[in-house]
Amino acid sequence: MQFARSVFYLAVLLLGFSGAAISLRVDGSGSDAPQDKTSDPPRTQRKNPALEQRVANGDWADNLRSDDFWRQLRSPQSRPDAAPRRALNPARSEAPRRSSATPRDEDTRSRTLKSRDGGSYRTVCVRLCDGYFWPVSFAAGRTSLEQDQRKCEQSCESPVRLYTAKDAEAPLEEMRDENGRYYRDLKTAFVYRSSYLENCKCRAHPWEAEAQARHAGYAQEVKPNRRQR
């Protein structure tokens, strides 16, 4: 009976030892697996620097051969610093514009200021038969208007009239005669632009008898002067 008990106890001990050994093996294999998993990734994550350089160089070469790459470089969006640099000093950019006024612009400005003060007038001579005109003065005083009227009458053999304007930049249709009537109200205003009137002229044409006689008179006046010399 004692022998049977001892055999039973021995069998229980053997079973216990075998179970412990199996559990140790299972734990050892489980602990080894994470170590392999943690140790493997660094090996797989290591990359070849030479291979990366070749890939980068290949991409850069493809970009150089691409038209879209160069088009993006030339676009204004690819240069964001251009606008801020221009706007850094607005006073410097405005300085050349202010100093770019020409003497002609200054002269025009001074004439306009004088005309606003009522000190000068722009005068033109108008041929009444077709509305043709030519300038007489650009800054004539009020006392010089009569003199401009005489110049106008002496410059043309056909009937003429002097028109004036205080604003040097005023168009012809806004100019007035001595009675305050506008040029645009003249019946023959701008007729010369659309039609040619043969008898409307300031001087006879060179091929006409009147002009030939006048030139012949000039020649007769020159001959006595040559004989006196």
Coordinates of C-alpha atoms in Angstrom, one line a residue:
M1 CA 0.0 0.0 0.0
Q2 CA 2.8 2.3 0.9
F3 CA 4.5 1.4 -2.4
A4 CA 1.5 2.4 -4.3
R5 CA 1.3 5.8 -2.6
S6 CA 4.9 6.5 -3.2
V7 CA 4.5 5.7 -6.9
F8 CA 1.5 8.0 -7.0
Y9 CA 3.3 10.9 -5.4
L10 CA 6.3 10.3 -7.7
A11 CA 4.0 10.5 -10.7
V12 CA 2.4 13.7 -9.5
L13 CA 5.9 15.3 -9.0
L14 CA 6.9 14.2 -12.5
L15 CA 3.8 15.7 -14.0
G16 CA 4.5 19.0 -12.1
F17 CA 8.1 19.2 -13.3
S18 CA 7.0 18.5 -16.9
G19 CA 4.3 21.2 -16.8
A20 CA 6.8 23.7 -15.4
A21 CA 9.3 22.8 -18.2
I22 CA 6.7 23.2 -20.9
S23 CA 5.6 26.6 -19.5
L24 CA 9.2 27.8 -19.4
R25 CA 9.7 26.8 -23.0
V26 CA 6.5 28.6 -24.1
D27 CA 7.5 31.8 -22.2
G28 CA 11.0 31.7 -23.7
S29 CA 9.6 31.4 -27.2
G30 CA 7.2 34.3 -26.6
S31 CA 9.9 36.5 -25.2
D32 CA 12.2 35.7 -28.1
A33 CA 9.6 36.6 -30.7
P34 CA 9.3 40.3 -29.6
Q35 CA 13.0 40.6 -29.4
D36 CA 13.2 39.4 -33.0
K37 CA 10.5 41.8 -34.0
T38 CA 12.1 44.7 -32.3
S39 CA 15.5 43.9 -33.7
D40 CA 14.4 43.3 -37.2
P41 CA 12.9 46.7 -38.0
P42 CA 16.2 48.6 -37.6
R43 CA 17.7 46.2 -40.1
T44 CA 14.9 46.8 -42.5
Q45 CA 14.8 50.6 -41.9
R46 CA 18.4 51.0 -42.8
K47 CA 18.6 52.5 -46.3
N48 CA 21.3 52.8 -48.8
P49 CA 22.5 56.5 -49.0
A50 CA 23.9 56.0 -52.5
L51 CA 20.5 54.6 -53.7
E52 CA 18.7 57.7 -52.1
Q53 CA 21.1 60.0 -53.9
R54 CA 20.5 58.4 -57.2
V55 CA 16.7 58.6 -56.8
A56 CA 16.9 62.3 -55.8
N57 CA 19.2 63.0 -58.8
G58 CA 16.8 61.2 -61.1
D59 CA 13.8 63.2 -59.8
W60 CA 15.8 66.5 -60.3
A61 CA 16.8 65.6 -63.8
D62 CA 13.1 64.8 -64.6
N63 CA 12.1 68.2 -63.3
L64 CA 14.7 69.9 -65.4
R65 CA 13.3 68.2 -68.5
S66 CA 9.7 69.1 -67.6
D67 CA 8.1 72.3 -69.1
D68 CA 5.8 72.6 -66.1
F69 CA 8.8 73.0 -63.8
W70 CA 10.2 75.9 -65.7
R71 CA 6.8 77.5 -66.2
Q72 CA 6.2 77.5 -62.5
L73 CA 9.6 79.1 -61.9
R74 CA 8.7 81.9 -64.4
S75 CA 5.3 82.5 -62.8
P76 CA 4.8 85.5 -60.4
Q77 CA 3.6 83.1 -57.7
S78 CA 7.0 81.4 -57.5
R79 CA 8.6 84.8 -56.6
P80 CA 6.8 86.0 -53.4
D81 CA 9.6 88.3 -52.4
A82 CA 9.3 90.5 -55.6
A83 CA 6.3 92.5 -54.4
P84 CA 7.5 93.2 -50.8
R85 CA 10.8 94.4 -52.1
R86 CA 9.1 96.9 -54.4
A87 CA 6.8 98.1 -51.6
L88 CA 9.6 98.5 -49.0
N89 CA 10.2 102.2 -49.8
P90 CA 7.3 103.8 -51.5
A91 CA 8.8 107.3 -51.1
R92 CA 11.8 106.2 -53.2
S93 CA 9.6 104.8 -56.0
E94 CA 7.5 108.0 -56.1
A95 CA 10.5 110.3 -56.3
P96 CA 11.4 109.7 -60.0
R97 CA 7.8 110.1 -60.9
R98 CA 7.6 113.5 -59.3
S99 CA 10.8 114.6 -60.9
S100 CA 9.9 113.3 -64.4
A101 CA 8.0 116.5 -65.3
T102 CA 9.4 118.0 -68.5
P103 CA 9.8 121.8 -69.1
R104 CA 7.0 121.6 -71.6
D105 CA 4.7 120.3 -68.9
E106 CA 5.7 123.1 -66.5
D107 CA 5.1 125.6 -69.3
T108 CA 1.6 124.3 -69.9
R109 CA 0.9 124.3 -66.2
S110 CA 2.0 127.9 -65.8
R111 CA -0.2 128.9 -68.8
T112 CA -3.2 127.2 -67.2
L113 CA -2.7 129.0 -63.9
K114 CA -2.4 132.3 -65.6
S115 CA -5.6 131.7 -67.6
R116 CA -7.4 130.8 -64.4
D117 CA -6.3 134.1 -62.8
G118 CA -7.7 135.9 -65.9
G119 CA -4.3 137.3 -66.8
S120 CA -4.0 135.7 -70.3
Y121 CA -6.0 134.4 -73.2
R122 CA -5.5 131.9 -75.9
T123 CA -6.5 133.4 -79.3
V124 CA -7.1 131.9 -82.7
C125 CA -8.0 133.4 -86.1
V126 CA -11.0 131.7 -87.8
R127 CA -11.7 132.0 -91.5
L128 CA -15.5 132.5 -91.7
C129 CA -16.1 130.9 -95.1
D130 CA -15.1 127.4 -94.0
G131 CA -14.3 127.5 -90.3
Y132 CA -10.5 126.9 -90.8
F133 CA -8.4 128.4 -88.0
W134 CA -4.8 129.0 -87.0
P135 CA -3.2 130.2 -83.7
V136 CA -2.4 133.8 -83.0
S137 CA -1.3 133.9 -79.3
F138 CA -1.1 131.4 -76.5
A139 CA -0.9 133.8 -73.5
A140 CA -2.2 137.2 -74.6
G141 CA -3.2 139.8 -72.1
R142 CA -6.5 141.6 -72.2
T143 CA -4.9 144.7 -73.6
S144 CA -3.3 142.6 -76.4
L145 CA -6.6 141.3 -77.8
E146 CA -7.0 144.3 -80.2
Q147 CA -3.5 143.7 -81.5
D148 CA -4.3 140.0 -82.1
Q149 CA -7.4 141.0 -83.9
R150 CA -5.4 143.2 -86.3
K151 CA -2.9 140.3 -86.8
C152 CA -5.8 138.0 -87.7
E153 CA -7.2 140.4 -90.2
Q154 CA -3.8 141.0 -91.9
S155 CA -3.1 137.3 -92.2
C156 CA -6.0 136.5 -94.5
E157 CA -7.7 138.3 -97.4
S158 CA -11.0 136.5 -96.7
P159 CA -13.3 137.6 -93.8
V160 CA -11.9 136.3 -90.5
R161 CA -12.8 136.6 -86.8
L162 CA -10.8 136.3 -83.6
Y163 CA -11.8 133.7 -81.0
T164 CA -10.5 133.6 -77.5
A165 CA -10.5 131.3 -74.4
K166 CA -9.2 131.9 -70.9
D167 CA -8.4 128.2 -70.5
A168 CA -5.3 127.3 -72.6
E169 CA -6.5 123.7 -73.0
A170 CA -10.0 124.6 -74.1
P171 CA -11.1 123.0 -77.4
L172 CA -12.0 125.2 -80.4
E173 CA -15.7 124.7 -80.1
E174 CA -15.6 126.2 -76.6
M175 CA -13.8 129.4 -77.7
R176 CA -15.8 132.7 -78.1
D177 CA -15.6 135.8 -80.3
E178 CA -15.7 139.4 -79.0
N179 CA -19.5 139.2 -78.8
G180 CA -19.5 136.0 -76.6
R181 CA -20.6 133.7 -79.4
Y182 CA -19.2 130.2 -79.4
Y183 CA -17.3 128.8 -82.4
R184 CA -19.6 125.8 -82.4
D185 CA -22.5 128.1 -83.1
L186 CA -20.8 129.3 -86.3
K187 CA -22.7 128.1 -89.4
T188 CA -19.4 127.1 -91.2
A189 CA -17.8 125.5 -88.1
F190 CA -15.5 122.7 -89.2
V191 CA -16.7 122.8 -92.8
Y192 CA -13.1 122.6 -94.0
R193 CA -12.9 119.1 -92.6
S194 CA -15.6 117.7 -95.0
S195 CA -15.5 119.9 -98.1
Y196 CA -13.2 122.1 -100.2
L197 CA -14.4 125.5 -101.2
E198 CA -12.4 126.8 -104.1
N199 CA -13.1 130.5 -103.5
C200 CA -12.5 130.2 -99.7
K201 CA -8.8 131.0 -99.3
C202 CA -6.6 133.6 -97.7
R203 CA -4.2 134.0 -100.6
A204 CA -4.5 133.3 -104.3
H205 CA -3.1 130.0 -105.5
P206 CA 0.3 130.2 -107.2
W207 CA -1.2 129.2 -110.6
E208 CA -3.8 132.0 -110.5
A209 CA -3.3 135.3 -112.3
E210 CA -3.5 137.3 -109.1
A211 CA -0.7 135.4 -107.5
Q212 CA 1.5 135.5 -110.7
A213 CA 1.0 139.3 -110.9
R214 CA 2.0 139.7 -107.3
H215 CA 5.2 137.7 -107.8
A216 CA 6.0 139.6 -110.9
G217 CA 5.7 142.8 -108.9
Y218 CA 8.2 141.4 -106.4
A219 CA 10.6 140.7 -109.2
Q220 CA 10.3 144.3 -110.5
E221 CA 11.1 145.6 -107.0
V222 CA 14.3 143.6 -106.8
K223 CA 15.8 144.7 -110.1
P224 CA 16.2 148.4 -109.3
N225 CA 17.9 147.5 -106.1
R226 CA 20.5 145.4 -107.9
R227 CA 21.2 148.3 -110.4
Q228 CA 21.8 150.7 -107.5
R229 CA 24.4 148.4 -106.1

